[in-house]
């Protein structure tokens, strides 16, 4: 499961959704090319002095930051991303010590943890997604910086990281669809109850 197959499978689903079901505008083109570049560079790695990272990690980080720079509440979004980065790095530090991972896989616990925090911090679906991605990338960087004194074989943006990011976006998408369905049902029942 740690080979990145989940990432590729979900990324192709996101790409098909963006290509065929999103409104035709500049955001659609940006997301479409962004997803393709991330998928095509996910197996390319680079080393700068002591930092080893995937090129797709840099593309994901920069693209998410570019989206957050276009929003109105930049300071709040970056503070929320920093909060998620600390949560992500803390989870990675404590992942071998927590008994929760004895019962549930990391692929469920960490994305659920990040998604719950993102839901409490953000209201809109797009903001939740991009704040979660910036937080996950920042948490990966923070974790790598904290491990540099102990090991030198850790790579930022490995396959497990991209699997986790894809699962985070999938969870956020499912929750957004659930919220939209609840809103439609509430509107339907209020119309029925308001009839004379």
Short mmCIF file of C-alpha atoms in Angstrom, two decimals, residues 28-193:
data_model
loop_
_atom_site.label_atom_id
_atom_site.label_comp_id
_atom_site.label_asym_id
_atom_site.label_seq_id
_atom_site.Cartn_x
_atom_site.Cartn_y
_atom_site.Cartn_z
CA UNK A 28 -9.78 24.57 -14.23
CA UNK A 29 -6.71 24.82 -16.46
CA UNK A 30 -4.44 25.57 -13.52
CA UNK A 31 -5.72 22.57 -11.55
CA UNK A 32 -5.61 20.28 -14.57
CA UNK A 33 -1.99 21.05 -15.43
CA UNK A 34 -1.02 21.13 -11.77
CA UNK A 35 -2.36 17.60 -11.17
CA UNK A 36 -0.64 16.30 -14.31
CA UNK A 37 2.70 17.87 -13.36
CA UNK A 38 2.48 16.44 -9.84
CA UNK A 39 1.70 12.96 -11.17
CA UNK A 40 4.46 13.06 -13.77
CA UNK A 41 7.17 14.32 -11.38
CA UNK A 42 6.28 12.21 -8.35
CA UNK A 43 9.11 9.75 -9.07
CA UNK A 44 11.77 12.42 -9.69
CA UNK A 45 13.95 13.28 -6.71
CA UNK A 46 16.44 16.04 -6.04
CA UNK A 47 19.08 16.69 -3.41
CA UNK A 48 20.16 20.12 -2.20
CA UNK A 49 22.94 19.84 0.39
CA UNK A 50 21.21 17.81 3.12
CA UNK A 51 17.63 18.14 1.84
CA UNK A 52 16.29 15.26 -0.25
CA UNK A 53 12.88 15.85 -1.78
CA UNK A 54 10.58 14.94 -4.62
CA UNK A 55 10.07 17.51 -7.36
CA UNK A 56 6.32 16.85 -7.11
CA UNK A 57 6.52 17.86 -3.44
CA UNK A 58 7.87 21.28 -4.45
CA UNK A 59 5.22 21.62 -7.20
CA UNK A 60 2.47 20.70 -4.72
CA UNK A 61 3.78 23.09 -2.07
CA UNK A 62 4.25 26.05 -4.43
CA UNK A 63 0.92 25.49 -6.22
CA UNK A 64 -1.00 25.34 -2.93
CA UNK A 65 0.71 28.49 -1.67
CA UNK A 66 -0.10 30.25 -4.97
CA UNK A 67 -3.77 29.43 -4.49
CA UNK A 68 -3.75 30.67 -0.89
CA UNK A 69 -2.16 33.94 -2.00
CA UNK A 70 -5.25 34.58 -4.16
CA UNK A 71 -7.68 34.37 -1.23
CA UNK A 72 -8.94 37.26 0.88
CA UNK A 73 -7.95 36.11 4.37
CA UNK A 74 -4.32 35.22 3.65
CA UNK A 75 -3.02 35.66 7.18
CA UNK A 76 -5.72 33.44 8.68
CA UNK A 77 -5.19 30.78 6.01
CA UNK A 78 -1.44 30.71 6.55
CA UNK A 79 -1.94 30.56 10.31
CA UNK A 80 -4.33 27.64 9.79
CA UNK A 81 -1.78 25.98 7.49
CA UNK A 82 0.90 26.42 10.14
CA UNK A 83 -1.43 24.83 12.71
CA UNK A 84 -1.97 21.86 10.39
CA UNK A 85 1.77 21.62 9.71
CA UNK A 86 2.49 21.35 13.42
CA UNK A 87 -0.29 18.75 13.79
CA UNK A 88 1.06 16.73 10.84
CA UNK A 89 4.66 16.81 12.09
CA UNK A 90 3.56 15.98 15.65
CA UNK A 91 1.63 12.98 14.42
CA UNK A 92 4.65 11.73 12.46
CA UNK A 93 6.88 12.16 15.52
CA UNK A 94 4.49 10.25 17.76
CA UNK A 95 3.26 7.70 15.21
CA UNK A 96 5.41 4.87 16.58
CA UNK A 97 4.40 5.55 20.18
CA UNK A 98 0.66 5.94 19.85
CA UNK A 99 -1.44 2.82 20.52
CA UNK A 100 -4.08 4.05 18.07
CA UNK A 101 -2.01 2.79 15.13
CA UNK A 102 -2.20 -0.74 16.55
CA UNK A 103 -5.90 -0.81 15.67
CA UNK A 104 -6.19 1.54 12.68
CA UNK A 105 -3.83 2.07 9.74
CA UNK A 106 -1.90 5.28 9.27
CA UNK A 107 -3.81 5.81 6.02
CA UNK A 108 -6.99 6.42 8.02
CA UNK A 109 -5.77 8.03 11.23
CA UNK A 110 -3.53 10.81 9.90
CA UNK A 111 -5.88 12.01 7.12
CA UNK A 112 -8.85 11.92 9.53
CA UNK A 113 -6.85 13.95 12.04
CA UNK A 114 -5.90 16.58 9.43
CA UNK A 115 -9.41 16.70 7.95
CA UNK A 116 -11.04 17.25 11.35
CA UNK A 117 -8.74 20.15 12.12
CA UNK A 118 -9.28 21.62 8.63
CA UNK A 119 -13.06 21.40 9.05
CA UNK A 120 -12.89 23.24 12.37
CA UNK A 121 -10.68 25.97 10.88
CA UNK A 122 -12.19 26.53 7.41
CA UNK A 123 -15.68 26.85 5.94
CA UNK A 124 -15.21 26.56 2.18
CA UNK A 125 -14.21 23.37 0.40
CA UNK A 126 -11.42 24.92 -1.70
CA UNK A 127 -9.88 26.64 1.29
CA UNK A 128 -9.99 23.41 3.29
CA UNK A 129 -8.23 21.53 0.48
CA UNK A 130 -5.44 24.01 -0.11
CA UNK A 131 -4.88 24.80 3.57
CA UNK A 132 -4.64 21.05 4.21
CA UNK A 133 -2.14 20.62 1.38
CA UNK A 134 0.03 23.53 2.55
CA UNK A 135 -0.21 22.18 6.10
CA UNK A 136 0.78 18.66 5.03
CA UNK A 137 3.72 19.95 2.96
CA UNK A 138 4.81 22.24 5.78
CA UNK A 139 4.47 19.41 8.27
CA UNK A 140 6.59 17.17 6.07
CA UNK A 141 9.26 19.90 5.92
CA UNK A 142 9.08 20.47 9.68
CA UNK A 143 9.39 16.73 10.34
CA UNK A 144 12.37 16.47 7.99
CA UNK A 145 14.11 19.42 9.66
CA UNK A 146 13.56 17.87 13.08
CA UNK A 147 15.00 14.52 11.86
CA UNK A 148 18.08 15.96 10.14
CA UNK A 149 20.20 15.59 13.27
CA UNK A 150 19.28 11.91 13.65
CA UNK A 151 19.08 10.48 10.13
CA UNK A 152 19.91 11.48 6.60
CA UNK A 153 17.90 8.97 4.59
CA UNK A 154 14.49 10.66 4.89
CA UNK A 155 13.02 12.00 1.65
CA UNK A 156 10.38 14.72 1.64
CA UNK A 157 7.55 13.88 -0.71
CA UNK A 158 7.87 10.11 -0.82
CA UNK A 159 5.06 7.85 -2.02
CA UNK A 160 3.37 7.56 1.38
CA UNK A 161 3.17 11.34 1.64
CA UNK A 162 1.36 11.62 -1.69
CA UNK A 163 -0.97 8.77 -0.72
CA UNK A 164 -1.84 10.65 2.47
CA UNK A 165 -2.42 13.92 0.58
CA UNK A 166 -4.72 12.19 -1.92
CA UNK A 167 -6.67 10.56 0.91
CA UNK A 168 -6.98 13.92 2.71
CA UNK A 169 -8.45 15.52 -0.43
CA UNK A 170 -10.76 12.53 -0.92
CA UNK A 171 -12.06 12.77 2.65
CA UNK A 172 -12.62 16.52 2.24
CA UNK A 173 -14.48 15.90 -1.04
CA UNK A 174 -16.74 13.26 0.51
CA UNK A 175 -17.51 15.57 3.44
CA UNK A 176 -18.27 18.47 1.08
CA UNK A 177 -20.66 16.25 -0.91
CA UNK A 178 -22.30 15.13 2.33
CA UNK A 179 -22.72 18.78 3.46
CA UNK A 180 -24.22 19.70 0.09
CA UNK A 181 -26.64 16.75 0.27
CA UNK A 182 -27.73 17.73 3.79
CA UNK A 183 -28.34 21.32 2.64
CA UNK A 184 -30.47 20.14 -0.29
CA UNK A 185 -32.49 17.85 1.98
CA UNK A 186 -33.05 20.66 4.48
CA UNK A 187 -34.22 22.99 1.71
CA UNK A 188 -36.53 20.29 0.38
CA UNK A 189 -38.12 19.62 3.77
CA UNK A 190 -38.48 23.31 4.63
CA UNK A 191 -40.33 23.84 1.33
CA UNK A 192 -42.63 20.92 2.14
CA UNK A 193 -43.29 22.20 5.66
#
